[in-house]
């Protein structure tokens, strides 16, 4: 087990309410040599709000393979980096895994701070069993989507998905077709924000609801697992 000072900090940022940033996260961001951000414009606004002035560098899914080697080299020279995503915990349905893997492979230390992530409050306030659950993240947009859903038909644990507003209805319909329209679920939208909304019911009821209600914002979908007695 490494006892050296971390070379890379994974720092969760608020998913909506800016007051959800932790005191420790602020301290790490204030003292990092460089902050790696998924979108420097979005993160720049957060840092300005927190009155933090540190160098910012873009790190996202389109450039991570090109930049990771140079970043590890700089860490080996003693620089300390903080990785943040647009919202929530880095590497959870966001870039970060590759960098963490390569930093650890180089014998350096990584530390992840606890903090905001959307699927935890969505799961807890869904009213569905949360003693055992599986996080599925985003379903494939096209290729492999049906295969992924079919592979979950016999899943008995509560399932959590991330989804975009313009694909939610399609996902609800596909899940209803695979699992049955009576399967219970919950849709959480704009968590921690002023217009937070949590809609609970069967997949059929949710489909009916969202056929007549406009969708905006980030969405976490929680679906009950298969009843093992069924």
Tab-separated table of C-alpha atoms in Angstrom:
chain	number	residue	atom	x	y	z
A	1	UNK	CA	0.000	0.000	0.000
A	2	UNK	CA	1.370	3.388	-1.007
A	3	UNK	CA	1.900	6.008	1.696
A	4	UNK	CA	3.240	8.710	-0.632
A	5	UNK	CA	1.435	11.968	-1.308
A	6	UNK	CA	-1.135	11.676	-4.086
A	7	UNK	CA	-0.051	12.790	-7.550
A	8	UNK	CA	-3.626	12.787	-8.819
A	9	UNK	CA	-6.773	13.799	-6.989
A	10	UNK	CA	-10.217	12.924	-8.368
A	11	UNK	CA	-12.442	15.751	-7.183
A	12	UNK	CA	-16.259	15.504	-7.374
A	13	UNK	CA	-18.053	18.712	-8.332
A	14	UNK	CA	-21.711	19.642	-7.700
A	15	UNK	CA	-24.299	18.063	-9.995
A	16	UNK	CA	-26.501	21.127	-9.596
A	17	UNK	CA	-26.497	22.973	-6.296
A	18	UNK	CA	-23.108	24.677	-5.935
A	19	UNK	CA	-23.315	24.397	-2.151
A	20	UNK	CA	-22.709	20.651	-2.498
A	21	UNK	CA	-18.974	21.202	-3.028
A	22	UNK	CA	-17.022	19.937	-0.019
A	23	UNK	CA	-14.520	21.957	2.000
A	24	UNK	CA	-11.855	19.377	1.214
A	25	UNK	CA	-12.551	19.599	-2.514
A	26	UNK	CA	-12.068	23.366	-2.386
A	27	UNK	CA	-8.782	22.936	-0.524
A	28	UNK	CA	-7.447	20.411	-3.051
A	29	UNK	CA	-8.432	22.589	-6.009
A	30	UNK	CA	-6.776	25.634	-4.450
A	31	UNK	CA	-3.417	23.877	-4.116
A	32	UNK	CA	-3.237	21.677	-7.213
A	33	UNK	CA	-0.507	22.567	-9.700
A	34	UNK	CA	-2.964	21.925	-12.522
A	35	UNK	CA	-6.694	21.248	-12.748
A	36	UNK	CA	-7.794	18.896	-15.522
A	37	UNK	CA	-11.325	19.691	-16.659
A	38	UNK	CA	-13.730	17.989	-19.047
A	39	UNK	CA	-14.902	21.406	-20.272
A	40	UNK	CA	-12.738	24.342	-19.221
A	41	UNK	CA	-15.609	26.792	-19.821
A	42	UNK	CA	-17.985	24.967	-17.480
A	43	UNK	CA	-15.311	24.350	-14.865
A	44	UNK	CA	-14.026	27.895	-15.208
A	45	UNK	CA	-17.401	29.195	-14.063
A	46	UNK	CA	-17.338	26.920	-11.013
A	47	UNK	CA	-13.781	27.925	-10.095
A	48	UNK	CA	-14.686	31.592	-10.470
A	49	UNK	CA	-17.640	31.069	-8.118
A	50	UNK	CA	-15.300	29.394	-5.611
A	51	UNK	CA	-12.693	32.176	-6.073
A	52	UNK	CA	-10.078	29.631	-7.142
A	53	UNK	CA	-7.426	30.687	-9.629
A	54	UNK	CA	-5.353	27.734	-10.836
A	55	UNK	CA	-4.117	26.646	-14.284
A	56	UNK	CA	-6.788	24.753	-16.236
A	57	UNK	CA	-6.195	22.134	-18.927
A	58	UNK	CA	-8.744	20.336	-21.065
A	59	UNK	CA	-9.062	16.583	-20.477
A	60	UNK	CA	-11.934	14.793	-22.184
A	61	UNK	CA	-12.852	11.641	-24.081
A	62	UNK	CA	-11.509	13.014	-27.379
A	63	UNK	CA	-7.989	13.850	-26.182
A	64	UNK	CA	-7.309	11.557	-23.220
A	65	UNK	CA	-5.301	8.980	-25.203
A	66	UNK	CA	-3.096	11.727	-26.622
A	67	UNK	CA	-2.430	13.512	-23.336
A	68	UNK	CA	-2.231	10.778	-20.697
A	69	UNK	CA	1.464	9.941	-21.252
A	70	UNK	CA	2.543	13.572	-20.913
A	71	UNK	CA	0.420	14.005	-17.801
A	72	UNK	CA	1.989	10.967	-16.141
A	73	UNK	CA	5.473	12.313	-17.007
A	74	UNK	CA	4.645	15.600	-15.320
A	75	UNK	CA	3.369	13.809	-12.232
A	76	UNK	CA	6.618	11.860	-12.088
A	77	UNK	CA	8.374	15.228	-11.970
A	78	UNK	CA	6.410	16.084	-8.836
A	79	UNK	CA	3.424	18.033	-10.156
A	80	UNK	CA	0.078	17.434	-8.468
A	81	UNK	CA	-3.071	17.311	-10.617
A	82	UNK	CA	-6.769	17.494	-9.771
A	83	UNK	CA	-9.238	15.938	-12.216
A	84	UNK	CA	-12.808	17.232	-12.347
A	85	UNK	CA	-15.709	16.552	-14.711
A	86	UNK	CA	-18.532	18.893	-15.691
A	87	UNK	CA	-20.596	17.562	-12.791
A	88	UNK	CA	-20.316	14.707	-10.306
A	89	UNK	CA	-17.477	12.278	-9.678
A	90	UNK	CA	-14.828	11.890	-12.402
A	91	UNK	CA	-14.687	8.518	-14.214
A	92	UNK	CA	-18.361	7.736	-13.480
A	93	UNK	CA	-19.741	7.817	-17.038
A	94	UNK	CA	-17.057	10.453	-17.679
A	95	UNK	CA	-13.363	10.393	-18.678
A	96	UNK	CA	-10.934	9.399	-15.943
A	97	UNK	CA	-10.455	5.635	-15.923
A	98	UNK	CA	-7.583	5.656	-18.417
A	99	UNK	CA	-5.677	8.327	-16.517
A	100	UNK	CA	-6.156	6.588	-13.169
A	101	UNK	CA	-4.966	3.276	-14.613
A	102	UNK	CA	-1.839	4.774	-16.155
A	103	UNK	CA	-0.948	6.821	-13.075
A	104	UNK	CA	-1.195	3.724	-10.887
A	105	UNK	CA	0.784	1.660	-13.420
A	106	UNK	CA	3.570	4.236	-13.154
A	107	UNK	CA	3.795	3.627	-9.412
A	108	UNK	CA	2.224	6.953	-8.510
A	109	UNK	CA	-0.607	7.548	-6.085
A	110	UNK	CA	-4.246	8.421	-6.768
A	111	UNK	CA	-6.829	9.637	-4.291
A	112	UNK	CA	-10.550	10.058	-4.923
A	113	UNK	CA	-12.469	12.466	-2.718
A	114	UNK	CA	-16.026	11.568	-1.713
A	115	UNK	CA	-18.724	13.801	-3.063
A	116	UNK	CA	-21.580	14.376	-5.447
A	117	UNK	CA	-22.711	11.777	-7.961
A	118	UNK	CA	-26.186	11.580	-9.484
A	119	UNK	CA	-26.997	7.885	-9.199
A	120	UNK	CA	-26.862	7.696	-5.389
A	121	UNK	CA	-29.657	10.194	-4.600
A	122	UNK	CA	-31.658	8.873	-7.559
A	123	UNK	CA	-31.446	5.345	-6.141
A	124	UNK	CA	-32.164	6.292	-2.545
A	125	UNK	CA	-35.194	8.470	-3.275
A	126	UNK	CA	-36.660	6.053	-5.833
A	127	UNK	CA	-38.251	3.918	-3.126
A	128	UNK	CA	-36.891	0.809	-4.841
A	129	UNK	CA	-34.679	-1.764	-3.057
A	130	UNK	CA	-31.182	-0.340	-2.615
A	131	UNK	CA	-29.444	-3.057	-0.631
A	132	UNK	CA	-28.183	-4.504	-3.942
A	133	UNK	CA	-28.020	-2.622	-7.217
A	134	UNK	CA	-26.171	-2.479	-10.525
A	135	UNK	CA	-25.058	0.711	-12.254
A	136	UNK	CA	-25.396	0.478	-16.039
A	137	UNK	CA	-24.582	4.060	-16.969
A	138	UNK	CA	-25.559	5.070	-20.514
A	139	UNK	CA	-26.965	2.392	-22.804
A	140	UNK	CA	-25.341	2.166	-26.268
A	141	UNK	CA	-27.042	4.582	-28.661
A	142	UNK	CA	-27.358	2.089	-31.510
A	143	UNK	CA	-25.166	-1.000	-31.885
A	144	UNK	CA	-25.440	-3.367	-28.930
A	145	UNK	CA	-28.328	-1.528	-27.299
A	146	UNK	CA	-30.893	-4.332	-27.582
A	147	UNK	CA	-28.298	-6.944	-26.595
A	148	UNK	CA	-27.465	-4.950	-23.477
A	149	UNK	CA	-31.120	-4.644	-22.487
A	150	UNK	CA	-31.844	-8.317	-23.194
A	151	UNK	CA	-28.922	-9.239	-20.972
A	152	UNK	CA	-30.674	-7.519	-18.054
A	153	UNK	CA	-34.018	-9.334	-18.353
A	154	UNK	CA	-33.207	-11.728	-15.488
A	155	UNK	CA	-31.351	-9.156	-13.357
A	156	UNK	CA	-32.825	-9.236	-9.835
A	157	UNK	CA	-30.926	-6.231	-8.523
A	158	UNK	CA	-32.200	-2.674	-8.911
A	159	UNK	CA	-30.768	-1.164	-12.106
A	160	UNK	CA	-29.580	2.408	-12.588
A	161	UNK	CA	-29.181	4.105	-15.959
A	162	UNK	CA	-28.159	7.550	-17.123
A	163	UNK	CA	-30.145	8.912	-20.046
A	164	UNK	CA	-30.553	12.054	-22.117
A	165	UNK	CA	-33.931	13.841	-22.418
A	166	UNK	CA	-34.411	13.044	-26.111
A	167	UNK	CA	-33.788	9.309	-25.616
A	168	UNK	CA	-35.684	8.705	-22.372
A	169	UNK	CA	-38.995	7.725	-23.981
A	170	UNK	CA	-37.243	5.329	-26.344
A	171	UNK	CA	-35.468	3.726	-23.386
A	172	UNK	CA	-38.641	3.432	-21.304
A	173	UNK	CA	-40.446	1.752	-24.210
A	174	UNK	CA	-37.611	-0.675	-24.860
A	175	UNK	CA	-37.371	-1.567	-21.165
A	176	UNK	CA	-41.141	-2.053	-20.964
A	177	UNK	CA	-40.986	-4.369	-23.959
A	178	UNK	CA	-38.170	-6.406	-22.394
A	179	UNK	CA	-39.170	-6.344	-18.713
A	180	UNK	CA	-42.940	-5.857	-18.904
A	181	UNK	CA	-44.795	-2.562	-18.572
A	182	UNK	CA	-45.729	-3.233	-14.954
A	183	UNK	CA	-42.082	-3.112	-13.787
A	184	UNK	CA	-41.630	-0.306	-11.242
A	185	UNK	CA	-39.208	2.523	-11.975
A	186	UNK	CA	-38.279	6.084	-11.077
A	187	UNK	CA	-37.023	8.987	-13.186
A	188	UNK	CA	-34.975	11.660	-11.429
A	189	UNK	CA	-34.324	14.879	-13.313
A	190	UNK	CA	-32.309	17.990	-12.433
A	191	UNK	CA	-31.214	16.521	-9.085
A	192	UNK	CA	-30.289	19.110	-6.413
A	193	UNK	CA	-31.424	21.956	-8.683
A	194	UNK	CA	-34.336	24.343	-8.246
A	195	UNK	CA	-36.645	22.351	-10.533
A	196	UNK	CA	-35.704	18.860	-9.339
A	197	UNK	CA	-38.311	16.283	-10.303
A	198	UNK	CA	-38.726	12.652	-9.254
A	199	UNK	CA	-41.466	10.679	-11.020
A	200	UNK	CA	-42.213	7.163	-9.810
A	201	UNK	CA	-44.489	4.440	-11.153
A	202	UNK	CA	-44.598	1.522	-13.556
A	203	UNK	CA	-42.769	1.743	-16.871
A	204	UNK	CA	-46.161	2.077	-18.581
A	205	UNK	CA	-47.138	4.964	-16.307
A	206	UNK	CA	-43.827	6.717	-16.886
A	207	UNK	CA	-44.209	6.365	-20.646
A	208	UNK	CA	-47.673	7.888	-20.452
A	209	UNK	CA	-46.399	10.735	-18.267
A	210	UNK	CA	-43.438	11.677	-20.452
A	211	UNK	CA	-45.467	11.518	-23.656
A	212	UNK	CA	-47.129	14.737	-22.482
A	213	UNK	CA	-44.403	16.385	-20.375
A	214	UNK	CA	-41.400	18.255	-21.741
A	215	UNK	CA	-38.046	16.887	-20.698
A	216	UNK	CA	-34.948	18.939	-19.935
A	217	UNK	CA	-31.760	18.377	-17.962
A	218	UNK	CA	-29.755	15.401	-16.777
A	219	UNK	CA	-31.687	12.195	-16.050
A	220	UNK	CA	-31.104	9.177	-13.820
A	221	UNK	CA	-33.437	6.243	-14.393
A	222	UNK	CA	-33.861	3.607	-11.676
A	223	UNK	CA	-35.634	0.348	-12.528
A	224	UNK	CA	-36.639	-2.471	-10.190
A	225	UNK	CA	-35.007	-5.824	-10.736
A	226	UNK	CA	-36.898	-8.963	-11.646
A	227	UNK	CA	-38.911	-10.480	-8.830
A	228	UNK	CA	-37.028	-13.746	-8.089
A	229	UNK	CA	-40.368	-15.362	-7.199
A	230	UNK	CA	-41.863	-14.541	-10.584
